[in-house]
Every structure is written in C-alpha cells, then in structure tokens.
Short mmCIF file of C-alpha atoms in Angstrom, two decimals:
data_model
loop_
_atom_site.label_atom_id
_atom_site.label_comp_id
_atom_site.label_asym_id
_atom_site.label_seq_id
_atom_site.Cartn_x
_atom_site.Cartn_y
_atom_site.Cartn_z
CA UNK P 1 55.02 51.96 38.93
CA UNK P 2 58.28 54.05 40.45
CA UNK P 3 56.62 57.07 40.86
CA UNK P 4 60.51 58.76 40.09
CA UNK P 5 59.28 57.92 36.55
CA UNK P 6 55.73 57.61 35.84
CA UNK P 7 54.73 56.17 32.68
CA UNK P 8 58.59 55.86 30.63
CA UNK P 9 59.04 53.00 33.25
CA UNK P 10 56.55 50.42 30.99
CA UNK P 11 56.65 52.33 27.67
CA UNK P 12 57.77 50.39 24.56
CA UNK P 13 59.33 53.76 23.07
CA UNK P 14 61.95 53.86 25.78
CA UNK P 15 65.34 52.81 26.32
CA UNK P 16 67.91 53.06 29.30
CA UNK P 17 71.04 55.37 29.00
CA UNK P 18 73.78 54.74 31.37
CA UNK P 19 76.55 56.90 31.67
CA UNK P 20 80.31 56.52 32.83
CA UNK P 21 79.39 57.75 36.06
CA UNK P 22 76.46 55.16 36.28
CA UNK P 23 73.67 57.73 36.02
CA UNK P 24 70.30 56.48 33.95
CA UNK P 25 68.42 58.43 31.66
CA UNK P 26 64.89 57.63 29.98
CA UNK P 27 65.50 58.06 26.20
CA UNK P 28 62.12 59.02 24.49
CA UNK P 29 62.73 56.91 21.18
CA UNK P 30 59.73 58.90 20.00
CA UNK P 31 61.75 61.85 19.90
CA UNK P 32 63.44 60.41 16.73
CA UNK P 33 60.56 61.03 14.31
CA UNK P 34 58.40 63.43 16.39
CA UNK P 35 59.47 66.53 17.59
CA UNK P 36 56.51 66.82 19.80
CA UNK P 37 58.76 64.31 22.13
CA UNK P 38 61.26 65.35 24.22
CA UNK P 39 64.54 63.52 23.70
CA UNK P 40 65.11 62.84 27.38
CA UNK P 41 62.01 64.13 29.27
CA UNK P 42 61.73 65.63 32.55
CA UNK P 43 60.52 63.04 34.83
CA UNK P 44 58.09 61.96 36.22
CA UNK P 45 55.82 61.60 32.84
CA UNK P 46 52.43 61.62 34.36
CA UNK P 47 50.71 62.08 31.11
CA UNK P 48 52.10 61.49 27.08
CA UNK P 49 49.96 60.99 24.33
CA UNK P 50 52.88 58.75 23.00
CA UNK P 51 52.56 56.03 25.38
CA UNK P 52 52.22 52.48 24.66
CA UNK P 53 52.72 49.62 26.71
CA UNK P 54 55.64 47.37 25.78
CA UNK P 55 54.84 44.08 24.67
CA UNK P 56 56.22 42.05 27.78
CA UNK P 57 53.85 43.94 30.05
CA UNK P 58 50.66 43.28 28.08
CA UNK P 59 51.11 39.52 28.67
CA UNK P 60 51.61 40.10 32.30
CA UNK P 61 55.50 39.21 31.81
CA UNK P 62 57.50 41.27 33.70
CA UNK P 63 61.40 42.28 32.02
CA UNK P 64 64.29 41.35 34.27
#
C-alpha cells in the first residue's frame, strides 16, 4: 500500500482526477450520496468506515 494514500489506493469507491497540470486527486465517490464522505479527502486515509475493496483486488488481480 503507498503509504501517501492509505486505504483510497484499493477502494472500489474511488476514482483518479488528473488535472491540466498533471496533478492526481483521490475522488471519494461516496461523497455523492453521503455527506459523511469527504469529496476529495485529506490523505493518507488510515481509517473510513466506507471502505471496500475493489473487485480486482479480492481475486488477487492487480489493475494496471
């Protein structure tokens, strides 16, 4: 795990935001029906009630 961003990094709620200047954001996709999640959350997330694993790393696949 990249300790720079705890658990976001194999969350199934979270998607990649790159900006014109090639900076990337966590997007908490949570935060769309819950308030209780921050939109784009200070990192590292060490703990989140929210957090589930995404699919590919269940099955011990790993997303390129």
């Amino acid at each position: 795990m990249n300790r720079a961003v705890g658990l976001c990094e194999k969350c199934a709620f979270v998607r990649l935001v790159e900006n014109e200047r090639a900076s990337i954001f966590y997007l908490c996709e949570r935060s769309f029906e819950d308030s209780r999640y921050p939109k784009y959350p200070p990192l590292p997330v060490l703990a989140c009630p929210g957090f589930e694993v995404e699919a590919n790393e269940q099955d011990g696949e790993v997303e390129e």
